[in-house]
XYZ file of C-alpha atoms in Angstrom:
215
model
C 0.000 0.000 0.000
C 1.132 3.820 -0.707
C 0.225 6.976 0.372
C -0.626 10.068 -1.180
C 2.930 10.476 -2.633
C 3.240 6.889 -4.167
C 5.844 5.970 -1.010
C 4.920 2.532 1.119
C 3.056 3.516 3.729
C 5.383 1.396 6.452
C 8.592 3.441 5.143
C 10.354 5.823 7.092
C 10.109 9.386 6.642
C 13.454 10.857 5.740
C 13.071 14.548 6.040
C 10.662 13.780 9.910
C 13.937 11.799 11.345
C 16.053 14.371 10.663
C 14.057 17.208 11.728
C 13.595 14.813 15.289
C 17.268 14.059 15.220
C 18.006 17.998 15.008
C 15.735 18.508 17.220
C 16.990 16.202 19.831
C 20.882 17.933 19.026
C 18.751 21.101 20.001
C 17.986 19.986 23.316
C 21.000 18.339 24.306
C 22.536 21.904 23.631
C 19.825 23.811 25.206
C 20.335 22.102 28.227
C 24.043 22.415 28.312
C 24.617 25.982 27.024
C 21.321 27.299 29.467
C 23.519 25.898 32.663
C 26.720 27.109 31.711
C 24.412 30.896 31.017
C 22.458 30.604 34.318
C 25.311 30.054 36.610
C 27.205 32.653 35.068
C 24.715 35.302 35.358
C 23.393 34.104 39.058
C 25.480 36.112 41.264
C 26.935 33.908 44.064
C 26.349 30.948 42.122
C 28.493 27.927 43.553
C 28.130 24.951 40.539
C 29.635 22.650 42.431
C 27.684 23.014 45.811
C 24.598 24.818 44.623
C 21.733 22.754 42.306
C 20.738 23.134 39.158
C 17.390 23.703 40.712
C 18.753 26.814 42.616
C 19.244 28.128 39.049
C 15.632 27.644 37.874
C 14.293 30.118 40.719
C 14.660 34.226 41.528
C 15.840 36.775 38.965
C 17.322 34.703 36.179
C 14.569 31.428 36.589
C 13.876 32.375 32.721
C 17.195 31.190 31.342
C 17.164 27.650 33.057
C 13.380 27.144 32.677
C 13.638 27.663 28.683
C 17.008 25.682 28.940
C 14.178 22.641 30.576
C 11.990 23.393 27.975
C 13.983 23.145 25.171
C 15.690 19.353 26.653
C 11.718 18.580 26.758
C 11.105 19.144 23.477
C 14.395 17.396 22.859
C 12.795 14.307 24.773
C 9.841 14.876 22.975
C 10.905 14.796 19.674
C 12.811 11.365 20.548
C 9.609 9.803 21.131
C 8.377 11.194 17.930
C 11.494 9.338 16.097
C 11.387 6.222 18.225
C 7.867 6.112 17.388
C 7.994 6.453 13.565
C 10.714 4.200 13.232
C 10.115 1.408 15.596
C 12.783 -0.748 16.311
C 11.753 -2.897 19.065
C 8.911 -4.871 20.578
C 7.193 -4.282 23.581
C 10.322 -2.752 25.569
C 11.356 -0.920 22.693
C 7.538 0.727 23.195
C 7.784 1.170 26.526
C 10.754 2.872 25.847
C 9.111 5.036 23.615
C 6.506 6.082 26.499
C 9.419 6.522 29.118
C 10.361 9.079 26.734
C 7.198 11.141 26.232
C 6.995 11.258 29.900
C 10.127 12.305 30.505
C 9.327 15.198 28.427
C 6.007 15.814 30.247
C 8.167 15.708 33.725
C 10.405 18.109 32.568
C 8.214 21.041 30.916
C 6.617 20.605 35.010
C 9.734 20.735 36.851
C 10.317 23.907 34.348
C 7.094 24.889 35.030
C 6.753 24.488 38.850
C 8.653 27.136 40.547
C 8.652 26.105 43.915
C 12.101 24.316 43.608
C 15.536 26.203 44.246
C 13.633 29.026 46.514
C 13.280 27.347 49.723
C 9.235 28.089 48.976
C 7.515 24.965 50.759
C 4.087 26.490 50.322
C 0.983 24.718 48.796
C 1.835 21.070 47.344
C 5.397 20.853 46.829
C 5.600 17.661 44.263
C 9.663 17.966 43.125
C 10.892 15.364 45.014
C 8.532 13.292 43.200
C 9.540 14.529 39.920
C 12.664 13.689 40.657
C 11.630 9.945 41.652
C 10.163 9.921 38.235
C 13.077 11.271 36.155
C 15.887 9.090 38.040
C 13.176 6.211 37.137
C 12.313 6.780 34.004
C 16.232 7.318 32.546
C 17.175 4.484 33.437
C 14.257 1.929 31.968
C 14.766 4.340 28.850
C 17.712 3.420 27.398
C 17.742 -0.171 28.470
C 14.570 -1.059 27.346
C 15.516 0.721 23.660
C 19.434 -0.792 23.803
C 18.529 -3.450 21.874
C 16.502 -1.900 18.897
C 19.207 0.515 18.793
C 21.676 -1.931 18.584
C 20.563 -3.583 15.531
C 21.829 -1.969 13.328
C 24.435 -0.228 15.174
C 26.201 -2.450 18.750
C 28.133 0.377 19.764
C 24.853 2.338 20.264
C 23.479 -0.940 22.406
C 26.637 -0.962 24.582
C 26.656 3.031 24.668
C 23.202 2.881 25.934
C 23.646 0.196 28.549
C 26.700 2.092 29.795
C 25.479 5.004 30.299
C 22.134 3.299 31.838
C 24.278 1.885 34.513
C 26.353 5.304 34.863
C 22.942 6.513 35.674
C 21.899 4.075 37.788
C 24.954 4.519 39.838
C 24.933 7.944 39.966
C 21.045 8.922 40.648
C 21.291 7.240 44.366
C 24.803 8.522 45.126
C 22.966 12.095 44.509
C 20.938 11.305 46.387
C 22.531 10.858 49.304
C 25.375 13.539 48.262
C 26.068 15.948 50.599
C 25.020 19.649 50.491
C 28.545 20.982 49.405
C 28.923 18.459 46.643
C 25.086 17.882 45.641
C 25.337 20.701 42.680
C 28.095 18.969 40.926
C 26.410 15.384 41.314
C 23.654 16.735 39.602
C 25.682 18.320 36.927
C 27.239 14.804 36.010
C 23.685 13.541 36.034
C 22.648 15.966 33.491
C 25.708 15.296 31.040
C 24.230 11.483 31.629
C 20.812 12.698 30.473
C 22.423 14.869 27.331
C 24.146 11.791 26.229
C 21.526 9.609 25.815
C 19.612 11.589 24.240
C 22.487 12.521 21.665
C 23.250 8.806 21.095
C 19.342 8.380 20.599
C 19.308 11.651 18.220
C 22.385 10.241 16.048
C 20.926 6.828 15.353
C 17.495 8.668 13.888
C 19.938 11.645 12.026
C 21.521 8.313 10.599
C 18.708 6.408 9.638
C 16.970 10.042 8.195
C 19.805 9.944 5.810
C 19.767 6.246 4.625
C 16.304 7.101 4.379
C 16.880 9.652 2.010
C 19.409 7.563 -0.165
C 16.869 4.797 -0.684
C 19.256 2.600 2.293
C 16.251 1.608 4.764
């Protein structure tokens, strides 16, 4: 069967990976370069002892919560691909719903202001975001390592590495101590940017065999 265009309706969209796979490059970067802004602009700003989440709250909130939104949409957009181009069975699919709600977690965390201030007012639900992120990054890449890895084992052991790197590293924050706790978090967040860069190469990848006629 073919659609509108005369193309098989199962085939995968060149031109829709790439634009996912750019857009996932996009977040990775927003994420990175909104930090490195934030903490220069926040007077006083400690990166090794003082959160990320102290940057997303007083004067400058705006640069770190557009830094969250644009890794959402990042996250987002990696669903999108995973989804078109599905690689996997039922793991690879509930990777691909680990992902949209990653997103969704973010754009709140973003969203929700009452991190970073010391503001304990009305329901206060960041700790459980946080549950739900250190969660949800781990099953991610495992449960997609595989699909990935079809076509391309060094993504499958990059994945699983940086799964466990993760897993290690989300209780050790944790329990990290106040004067150490920003940097933990920093390392987590380079954890986070890399899997969704290894994720966003495999789709810019397959968007180009996809142009040449190679998948």
């Amino acid at each position: 069967m073919k659609d509108a265009v005369g193309q098989p309706v199962d085939a995968e969209r060149p031109y829709l990976l790439l634009l996912m796979a750019g857009l996932g490059f996009f977040g990775c970067m927003s994420m990175i370069g909104g930090t490195i802004a934030a903490q220069i602009v926040v007077p006083g700003h400690d990166w090794v002892a003082d959160t990320i989440s102290d940057l997303g709250a007083g004067e400058w909130e705006i640069i770190m919560d557009v830094a969250l939104y644009g890794f959402a949409a990042g996250l987002f957009a990696m669903a999108l691909a995973a989804s078109h181009a599905h690689l996997g069975g039922i793991g690879w699919s509930a990777g691909v719903v680990s992902l949209a709600i990653l997103a969704a977690l973010v754009v709140v965390v973003g969203a929700r202001n009452e991190y970073g201030d010391g503001d304990d007012e009305g329901v206060v639900i960041h700790i459980y975001l946080v549950y739900g992120l250190g969660v949800l990054f781990l099953a991610a890449p495992l449960n997609m390592a595989a699909g990935f890895g079809r076509d391309h084992p060094k993504v499958r052991s990059a994945l699983i590495g940086l799964a466990i790197a993760w897993g290690v590293s989300a209780p050790l924050f944790l329990m990290a101590p106040t004067s150490i706790d920003g940097l933990a978090e920093r390392v987590l967040g380079l954890i986070a940017c890399a899997i969704l860069a290894v994720m966003a190469w495999v789709f810019w990848q397959r968007g180009l065999d996809a142009r040449e006629g190679r998948v």
